Amino acid sequence: MTAKIVLEHLYLVFLSVLFSTAVGLPLGIIAYLYTPVRKTVLWASELLQTVPALAMLGLVMLLFGAGKTTVIIGLVLYSLLPIVHNTFLGLESIGHGIKEAARGMGLSKWDRLFSIELPLAFPMVFTGIRIATVTSVGVAVFATSVGGGGLGSVINQGIRTQNMRLILFGTGTLMALAVLFDGGMALVERRLLNRRSV
């Protein structure tokens, strides 16, 4: 049962980060390429982050009902900010000389984006994904409030039954997962930065 709950939590985190990246990366690119919508895209992602996580899940539940779908959608919305902003900032921070050299080579806007700019910006994009992942590990604890399961159910049960062992187990496991993901992804991030500087 314990392993099943941990895997359930990881399942929620994995899918939410996957979909957050699938949505956030294009939005960050759009903000970079199209100035008229830049403020709107960045502002919208910031606005979503200001909504308390539990309230976000509650609002999504009104539309989709209780269950894992609600949790994943809520986590996706809540995790967009770091991915959108880091994608935009990573692309925006590329040196003007590099962009001019790419233009001088006759590359189209899309060729420059996919062959030069995105590869150079990827370390910062990955940092956004790392932040979203660690955030999702913690926020997914609220999944139990909308029927999504995960480690939040262990903590909630411990609180209801005043079982300190369950509370400590759930909290400790959450902390261990957050540290594990953060440390592992930080290592990958450093390697990406080192490769870029070579």
Coordinates of N, CA and C in Angstrom, one line a residue:
M1 N 0.8 -1.2 0.0 CA 0.0 0.0 0.0 C 0.9 1.3 0.0
T2 N 1.9 1.2 0.8 CA 2.8 2.4 0.9 C 3.5 2.7 -0.4
A3 N 4.0 1.7 -1.1 CA 4.7 1.9 -2.4 C 3.7 2.4 -3.4
K4 N 2.4 1.9 -3.3 CA 1.4 2.3 -4.3 C 1.1 3.7 -4.1
I5 N 1.0 4.2 -2.9 CA 0.7 5.6 -2.7 C 1.8 6.5 -3.2
V6 N 3.1 6.1 -2.9 CA 4.2 6.9 -3.4 C 4.3 6.9 -4.9
L7 N 4.0 5.8 -5.6 CA 4.0 5.7 -7.0 C 2.8 6.6 -7.6
E8 N 1.7 6.6 -6.9 CA 0.6 7.4 -7.3 C 0.9 8.9 -7.3
H9 N 1.7 9.3 -6.2 CA 2.1 10.7 -6.1 C 3.1 11.0 -7.2
L10 N 4.0 10.1 -7.5 CA 5.0 10.3 -8.6 C 4.3 10.4 -9.9
Y11 N 3.3 9.6 -10.1 CA 2.5 9.6 -11.4 C 1.8 11.0 -11.6
L12 N 1.3 11.5 -10.5 CA 0.7 12.8 -10.6 C 1.7 13.9 -11.0
V13 N 2.9 13.8 -10.3 CA 3.9 14.8 -10.6 C 4.5 14.6 -12.0
F14 N 4.7 13.4 -12.4 CA 5.3 13.2 -13.7 C 4.4 13.7 -14.8
L15 N 3.1 13.4 -14.8 CA 2.2 13.8 -15.8 C 2.0 15.4 -15.8
S16 N 1.9 15.9 -14.6 CA 1.8 17.4 -14.5 C 3.0 18.1 -15.1
V17 N 4.2 17.6 -14.8 CA 5.4 18.3 -15.4 C 5.5 18.1 -16.9
L18 N 5.1 16.9 -17.3 CA 5.1 16.6 -18.8 C 4.2 17.6 -19.5
F19 N 3.0 17.7 -19.0 CA 2.0 18.6 -19.7 C 2.4 20.1 -19.5
S20 N 2.9 20.4 -18.3 CA 3.3 21.8 -18.1 C 4.4 22.2 -19.1
T21 N 5.3 21.3 -19.3 CA 6.4 21.6 -20.3 C 5.8 21.7 -21.7
A22 N 4.9 20.8 -22.0 CA 4.3 20.8 -23.4 C 3.5 22.1 -23.6
V23 N 3.0 22.6 -22.6 CA 2.2 23.9 -22.7 C 3.1 25.1 -22.5
G24 N 3.9 25.1 -21.5 CA 4.7 26.2 -21.1 C 5.8 26.6 -22.1
L25 N 6.5 25.6 -22.7 CA 7.6 25.8 -23.6 C 7.0 26.6 -24.9
P26 N 6.0 26.2 -25.5 CA 5.4 27.0 -26.6 C 5.0 28.4 -26.2
L27 N 4.4 28.5 -25.0 CA 4.0 29.8 -24.6 C 5.2 30.7 -24.4
G28 N 6.3 30.2 -23.8 CA 7.5 31.0 -23.7 C 8.1 31.4 -25.0
I29 N 8.0 30.5 -26.0 CA 8.5 30.8 -27.3 C 7.6 31.9 -28.0
I30 N 6.3 31.8 -27.8 CA 5.4 32.8 -28.3 C 5.7 34.2 -27.7
A31 N 5.9 34.2 -26.4 CA 6.2 35.5 -25.7 C 7.5 36.1 -26.3
Y32 N 8.5 35.2 -26.6 CA 9.7 35.7 -27.2 C 9.6 36.2 -28.6
L33 N 8.8 35.5 -29.4 CA 8.7 35.8 -30.8 C 7.8 36.9 -31.1
Y34 N 6.7 37.0 -30.4 CA 5.6 37.9 -30.7 C 5.4 39.0 -29.6
T35 N 6.0 40.1 -29.8 CA 6.0 41.2 -28.8 C 4.5 41.7 -28.4
P36 N 3.6 41.7 -29.4 CA 2.2 42.2 -29.0 C 1.6 41.4 -27.9
V37 N 1.9 40.1 -27.9 CA 1.2 39.2 -26.9 C 2.1 38.9 -25.7
R38 N 3.3 39.4 -25.7 CA 4.3 39.0 -24.7 C 3.8 39.3 -23.3
K39 N 3.4 40.6 -23.0 CA 2.9 40.9 -21.7 C 1.7 40.1 -21.3
T40 N 0.8 39.8 -22.2 CA -0.4 39.0 -21.8 C 0.0 37.6 -21.4
V41 N 0.9 37.0 -22.2 CA 1.3 35.6 -21.8 C 2.0 35.5 -20.5
L42 N 3.0 36.4 -20.3 CA 3.8 36.5 -19.1 C 2.9 36.8 -17.9
W43 N 2.0 37.8 -18.1 CA 1.1 38.2 -17.0 C 0.1 37.1 -16.6
A44 N -0.4 36.4 -17.6 CA -1.3 35.3 -17.3 C -0.7 34.2 -16.5
S45 N 0.6 33.8 -16.9 CA 1.3 32.8 -16.1 C 1.6 33.2 -14.7
E46 N 1.8 34.5 -14.5 CA 2.1 35.0 -13.2 C 0.8 35.0 -12.3
L47 N -0.3 35.4 -13.0 CA -1.6 35.4 -12.3 C -2.0 34.0 -11.8
L48 N -1.8 33.0 -12.6 CA -2.1 31.6 -12.2 C -1.4 31.2 -10.9
Q49 N -0.1 31.7 -10.8 CA 0.7 31.4 -9.7 C 0.2 32.1 -8.4
T50 N -0.5 33.2 -8.5 CA -1.0 33.9 -7.3 C -2.2 33.2 -6.7
V51 N -2.9 32.3 -7.4 CA -4.0 31.6 -6.9 C -3.5 30.5 -5.9
P52 N -4.0 30.4 -4.7 CA -3.6 29.4 -3.8 C -3.9 28.0 -4.4
A53 N -2.9 27.1 -4.2 CA -3.0 25.7 -4.8 C -4.3 25.0 -4.5
L54 N -4.8 25.1 -3.3 CA -6.0 24.4 -2.9 C -7.2 25.0 -3.6
A55 N -7.2 26.4 -3.7 CA -8.3 27.0 -4.4 C -8.3 26.7 -5.9
M56 N -7.1 26.6 -6.5 CA -6.9 26.2 -7.9 C -7.6 24.9 -8.2
L57 N -7.2 23.9 -7.3 CA -7.8 22.6 -7.5 C -9.3 22.6 -7.3
G58 N -9.8 23.4 -6.4 CA -11.2 23.5 -6.2 C -11.9 24.1 -7.4
L59 N -11.3 25.1 -8.0 CA -11.9 25.7 -9.2 C -12.0 24.7 -10.4
V60 N -10.9 24.0 -10.5 CA -10.8 23.0 -11.6 C -11.8 21.8 -11.4
M61 N -12.0 21.5 -10.1 CA -12.9 20.4 -9.7 C -14.4 20.8 -10.1
L62 N -14.7 22.1 -10.1 CA -16.0 22.5 -10.5 C -16.3 22.2 -11.9
L63 N -15.3 22.2 -12.7 CA -15.4 21.9 -14.2 C -15.3 20.4 -14.5
F64 N -14.4 19.7 -13.9 CA -14.0 18.4 -14.3 C -14.4 17.3 -13.2
G65 N -14.9 17.7 -12.1 CA -15.2 16.8 -11.0 C -14.0 16.3 -10.3
A66 N -14.2 15.5 -9.2 CA -13.1 15.0 -8.4 C -12.3 13.9 -9.1
G67 N -11.0 13.8 -8.8 CA -10.2 12.8 -9.4 C -8.9 13.2 -9.9
K68 N -8.1 12.3 -10.5 CA -6.7 12.6 -10.9 C -6.6 13.6 -12.0
T69 N -7.6 13.6 -12.9 CA -7.6 14.6 -14.0 C -7.6 16.0 -13.4
T70 N -8.4 16.3 -12.4 CA -8.5 17.6 -11.8 C -7.1 18.0 -11.2
V71 N -6.5 17.0 -10.5 CA -5.2 17.3 -9.9 C -4.2 17.6 -10.9
I72 N -4.1 16.9 -12.0 CA -3.1 17.1 -13.1 C -3.3 18.4 -13.7
I73 N -4.6 18.8 -14.1 CA -4.9 20.1 -14.7 C -4.5 21.2 -13.7
G74 N -4.8 21.1 -12.5 CA -4.5 22.1 -11.5 C -3.0 22.3 -11.3
L75 N -2.3 21.2 -11.3 CA -0.8 21.2 -11.2 C -0.2 21.8 -12.4
V76 N -0.7 21.5 -13.6 CA -0.2 22.1 -14.8 C -0.3 23.6 -14.8
L77 N -1.5 24.1 -14.4 CA -1.8 25.5 -14.4 C -0.8 26.2 -13.4
Y78 N -0.6 25.5 -12.2 CA 0.2 26.1 -11.2 C 1.7 26.1 -11.5
S79 N 2.1 25.2 -12.4 CA 3.5 25.0 -12.7 C 4.0 25.7 -14.0
L80 N 3.1 26.5 -14.6 CA 3.4 27.1 -15.9 C 4.4 28.2 -15.7
L81 N 4.3 29.0 -14.6 CA 5.1 30.2 -14.5 C 6.6 30.0 -14.7
P82 N 7.3 29.1 -13.9 CA 8.7 29.0 -14.1 C 9.1 28.5 -15.5
I83 N 8.3 27.7 -16.1 CA 8.6 27.1 -17.5 C 8.5 28.2 -18.5
V84 N 7.3 28.9 -18.5 CA 7.1 30.0 -19.4 C 8.1 31.1 -19.3
H85 N 8.4 31.6 -18.1 CA 9.3 32.7 -17.9 C 10.7 32.3 -18.2
N86 N 11.2 31.1 -17.8 CA 12.5 30.7 -18.1 C 12.8 30.4 -19.5
T87 N 11.8 29.9 -20.2 CA 11.9 29.8 -21.7 C 12.1 31.1 -22.3
F88 N 11.2 32.1 -22.0 CA 11.3 33.4 -22.5 C 12.7 34.1 -22.2
L89 N 13.1 34.0 -20.9 CA 14.3 34.6 -20.5 C 15.5 34.0 -21.1
G90 N 15.5 32.7 -21.2 CA 16.6 31.9 -21.9 C 16.8 32.4 -23.3
L91 N 15.7 32.5 -24.0 CA 15.8 32.9 -25.4 C 16.2 34.4 -25.5
E92 N 15.7 35.2 -24.6 CA 15.9 36.6 -24.7 C 17.4 37.0 -24.3
S93 N 18.0 36.1 -23.5 CA 19.4 36.4 -23.0 C 20.5 36.0 -24.0
I94 N 20.1 35.4 -25.1 CA 21.1 35.0 -26.1 C 21.8 36.2 -26.7
G95 N 23.0 36.2 -26.8 CA 23.8 37.4 -27.2 C 23.3 37.9 -28.6
H96 N 23.3 39.2 -28.8 CA 22.8 39.8 -30.0 C 23.8 39.4 -31.2
G97 N 25.1 39.3 -30.9 CA 26.0 38.9 -31.9 C 25.7 37.5 -32.5
I98 N 25.3 36.6 -31.6 CA 25.0 35.2 -32.1 C 23.8 35.3 -33.0
K99 N 22.8 36.1 -32.6 CA 21.6 36.2 -33.4 C 21.9 36.8 -34.8
E100 N 22.7 37.8 -34.8 CA 23.1 38.5 -36.0 C 23.9 37.5 -36.9
A101 N 24.8 36.7 -36.3 CA 25.6 35.8 -37.1 C 24.7 34.8 -37.8
A102 N 23.6 34.3 -37.0 CA 22.7 33.3 -37.6 C 21.9 34.0 -38.7
R103 N 21.5 35.2 -38.6 CA 20.8 35.9 -39.7 C 21.8 36.0 -40.9
G104 N 23.0 36.3 -40.6 CA 24.0 36.5 -41.7 C 24.2 35.2 -42.5
M105 N 24.0 34.1 -41.8 CA 24.1 32.8 -42.4 C 22.9 32.4 -43.3
G106 N 21.9 33.3 -43.3 CA 20.7 33.1 -44.1 C 19.7 32.2 -43.5
L107 N 19.8 32.0 -42.2 CA 18.8 31.1 -41.5 C 17.5 31.9 -41.3
S108 N 16.4 31.1 -41.5 CA 15.1 31.7 -41.3 C 14.8 31.9 -39.8
K109 N 13.8 32.6 -39.4 CA 13.4 32.7 -38.0 C 13.3 31.4 -37.3
W110 N 12.6 30.5 -38.0 CA 12.4 29.2 -37.3 C 13.6 28.3 -37.3
D111 N 14.5 28.4 -38.3 CA 15.7 27.7 -38.3 C 16.6 28.2 -37.2
R112 N 16.6 29.5 -37.0 CA 17.4 30.1 -35.9 C 16.9 29.6 -34.6
L113 N 15.6 29.6 -34.4 CA 15.0 29.2 -33.2 C 15.3 27.8 -32.8
F114 N 15.2 26.9 -33.7 CA 15.3 25.4 -33.4 C 16.8 24.9 -33.4
S115 N 17.6 25.5 -34.3 CA 18.9 25.0 -34.4 C 19.9 25.7 -33.6
I116 N 19.6 27.0 -33.2 CA 20.6 27.8 -32.4 C 20.1 28.3 -31.1
E117 N 18.9 29.0 -31.2 CA 18.5 29.7 -30.0 C 18.0 28.7 -28.9
L118 N 17.1 27.8 -29.2 CA 16.6 26.9 -28.2 C 17.7 26.0 -27.6
P119 N 18.6 25.5 -28.4 CA 19.7 24.7 -27.7 C 20.5 25.5 -26.8
L120 N 20.8 26.8 -27.1 CA 21.5 27.7 -26.2 C 20.7 28.0 -25.0
A121 N 19.4 28.2 -25.1 CA 18.5 28.5 -24.0 C 18.1 27.4 -23.1
F122 N 18.4 26.1 -23.6 CA 17.9 25.0 -22.9 C 18.3 24.8 -21.4
P123 N 19.5 25.2 -21.1 CA 19.9 25.1 -19.6 C 18.9 25.9 -18.7
M124 N 18.5 27.1 -19.2 CA 17.6 27.9 -18.4 C 16.2 27.4 -18.5
V125 N 15.8 26.8 -19.6 CA 14.5 26.2 -19.7 C 14.5 25.0 -18.8
F126 N 15.5 24.2 -18.7 CA 15.6 23.1 -17.8 C 15.5 23.5 -16.3
T127 N 16.1 24.7 -16.0 CA 15.9 25.2 -14.6 C 14.4 25.4 -14.3
G128 N 13.7 26.0 -15.3 CA 12.3 26.2 -15.1 C 11.5 24.9 -14.9
I129 N 11.9 23.8 -15.6 CA 11.3 22.5 -15.5 C 11.6 21.9 -14.1
R130 N 12.9 22.2 -13.7 CA 13.3 21.7 -12.3 C 12.4 22.4 -11.2
I131 N 12.2 23.7 -11.3 CA 11.4 24.4 -10.3 C 10.0 23.9 -10.3
A132 N 9.5 23.7 -11.5 CA 8.1 23.2 -11.7 C 8.0 21.8 -11.1
T133 N 9.0 20.9 -11.2 CA 8.9 19.6 -10.7 C 8.9 19.6 -9.2
V134 N 9.8 20.3 -8.6 CA 9.9 20.4 -7.1 C 8.6 21.0 -6.5
T135 N 8.1 22.0 -7.2 CA 6.9 22.6 -6.8 C 5.7 21.6 -6.8
S136 N 5.7 20.9 -7.9 CA 4.6 19.9 -8.1 C 4.6 18.8 -7.0
V137 N 5.8 18.4 -6.6 CA 5.9 17.4 -5.5 C 5.2 17.8 -4.3
G138 N 5.4 19.1 -3.9 CA 4.8 19.6 -2.7 C 3.3 19.9 -2.9
V139 N 3.0 20.6 -4.0 CA 1.6 21.0 -4.2 C 0.7 19.7 -4.4
A140 N 1.2 18.6 -4.9 CA 0.4 17.4 -5.2 C -0.1 16.8 -3.9
V141 N 0.4 17.3 -2.7 CA -0.1 16.8 -1.5 C -1.6 17.2 -1.3
F142 N -2.1 18.3 -2.0 CA -3.5 18.7 -1.9 C -4.4 17.8 -2.8
A143 N -3.8 16.9 -3.5 CA -4.6 16.0 -4.4 C -5.7 15.3 -3.6
T144 N -5.4 14.9 -2.4 CA -6.4 14.1 -1.6 C -7.7 14.9 -1.4
S145 N -7.6 16.2 -1.4 CA -8.8 17.0 -1.1 C -9.8 17.0 -2.3
V146 N -9.3 16.6 -3.5 CA -10.2 16.5 -4.6 C -10.2 15.1 -5.2
G147 N -9.9 14.1 -4.4 CA -10.0 12.7 -4.8 C -8.9 12.2 -5.6
G148 N -7.7 12.9 -5.5 CA -6.6 12.5 -6.4 C -5.6 11.5 -5.8
G149 N -5.7 11.3 -4.5 CA -4.8 10.3 -3.8 C -3.5 10.9 -3.6
G150 N -2.4 10.1 -3.6 CA -1.1 10.5 -3.4 C -0.7 10.6 -1.9
L151 N 0.4 11.1 -1.6 CA 0.9 11.2 -0.2 C 0.1 12.1 0.7
G152 N -0.7 13.0 0.1 CA -1.6 13.8 0.9 C -2.6 13.0 1.6
S153 N -3.0 11.9 1.1 CA -4.0 11.0 1.8 C -3.4 10.4 3.0
V154 N -2.1 10.1 3.0 CA -1.4 9.6 4.2 C -1.4 10.7 5.3
I155 N -1.0 11.9 4.9 CA -0.9 13.0 5.9 C -2.3 13.3 6.4
N156 N -3.3 13.3 5.5 CA -4.6 13.6 6.0 C -5.2 12.6 6.9
Q157 N -4.9 11.3 6.6 CA -5.3 10.3 7.5 C -4.6 10.4 8.9
G158 N -3.4 10.7 8.9 CA -2.6 10.9 10.1 C -3.2 12.0 11.0
I159 N -3.6 13.1 10.3 CA -4.2 14.2 11.0 C -5.5 13.8 11.6
R160 N -6.3 13.2 10.8 CA -7.7 12.8 11.3 C -7.6 11.8 12.5
T161 N -6.7 10.9 12.4 CA -6.6 9.9 13.5 C -5.5 10.2 14.5
Q162 N -4.9 11.4 14.4 CA -3.9 11.9 15.3 C -2.7 10.8 15.4
N163 N -2.4 10.3 14.2 CA -1.3 9.3 14.1 C 0.0 10.0 13.7
M164 N 0.8 10.3 14.6 CA 2.1 11.0 14.3 C 3.0 10.2 13.3
R165 N 2.9 8.9 13.4 CA 3.8 8.1 12.5 C 3.4 8.3 11.1
L166 N 2.1 8.3 10.8 CA 1.6 8.6 9.4 C 2.0 10.0 8.9
I167 N 1.8 11.0 9.8 CA 2.2 12.3 9.4 C 3.6 12.5 9.1
L168 N 4.5 11.9 10.0 CA 5.9 11.9 9.8 C 6.3 11.2 8.5
F169 N 5.7 10.0 8.3 CA 6.0 9.3 7.1 C 5.7 10.0 5.8
G170 N 4.5 10.6 5.8 CA 4.1 11.4 4.6 C 4.9 12.6 4.4
T171 N 5.2 13.3 5.4 CA 6.0 14.5 5.3 C 7.4 14.2 5.0
G172 N 8.0 13.2 5.6 CA 9.4 12.8 5.3 C 9.5 12.3 3.9
T173 N 8.6 11.5 3.4 CA 8.6 11.0 2.0 C 8.6 12.2 1.0
L174 N 7.7 13.2 1.3 CA 7.6 14.3 0.4 C 8.9 15.1 0.4
M175 N 9.5 15.3 1.6 CA 10.8 16.0 1.6 C 11.9 15.2 0.9
A176 N 11.9 13.9 1.1 CA 12.9 13.1 0.4 C 12.8 13.2 -1.1
L177 N 11.5 13.1 -1.6 CA 11.3 13.2 -3.1 C 11.7 14.6 -3.6
A178 N 11.4 15.6 -2.9 CA 11.7 17.0 -3.3 C 13.2 17.1 -3.4
V179 N 13.9 16.7 -2.4 CA 15.4 16.8 -2.3 C 16.0 15.9 -3.5
L180 N 15.4 14.7 -3.7 CA 16.0 13.8 -4.7 C 15.8 14.4 -6.1
F181 N 14.6 15.0 -6.4 CA 14.4 15.6 -7.7 C 15.2 16.8 -7.9
D182 N 15.3 17.7 -6.8 CA 16.0 18.9 -6.9 C 17.5 18.6 -7.1
G183 N 18.1 17.7 -6.3 CA 19.5 17.4 -6.4 C 19.8 16.8 -7.7
G184 N 19.0 15.8 -8.2 CA 19.3 15.1 -9.4 C 19.2 16.0 -10.6
M185 N 18.2 16.9 -10.6 CA 18.0 17.8 -11.8 C 19.0 18.9 -11.7
A186 N 19.5 19.3 -10.5 CA 20.5 20.3 -10.4 C 21.8 19.8 -11.0
L187 N 22.1 18.5 -10.8 CA 23.3 17.9 -11.4 C 23.2 18.0 -12.9
V188 N 22.1 17.6 -13.5 CA 21.9 17.7 -14.9 C 22.0 19.1 -15.4
E189 N 21.5 20.1 -14.6 CA 21.5 21.5 -15.0 C 23.0 22.0 -15.1
R190 N 23.8 21.6 -14.1 CA 25.2 22.0 -14.1 C 25.9 21.4 -15.3
R191 N 25.6 20.2 -15.7 CA 26.3 19.6 -16.8 C 25.9 20.3 -18.1
L192 N 24.6 20.7 -18.2 CA 24.1 21.5 -19.4 C 24.9 22.8 -19.5
L193 N 25.0 23.5 -18.3 CA 25.7 24.8 -18.3 C 27.2 24.6 -18.7
N194 N 27.8 23.6 -18.2 CA 29.2 23.3 -18.5 C 29.4 23.0 -20.0
R195 N 28.4 22.3 -20.5 CA 28.5 21.9 -22.0 C 28.3 23.2 -22.8
R196 N 27.4 24.1 -22.3 CA 27.2 25.3 -23.1 C 28.4 26.2 -23.1
S197 N 29.2 26.2 -22.0 CA 30.3 27.1 -21.8 C 31.5 26.6 -22.5
V198 N 31.5 25.3 -23.0 CA 32.7 24.8 -23.7 C 32.8 25.4 -25.1

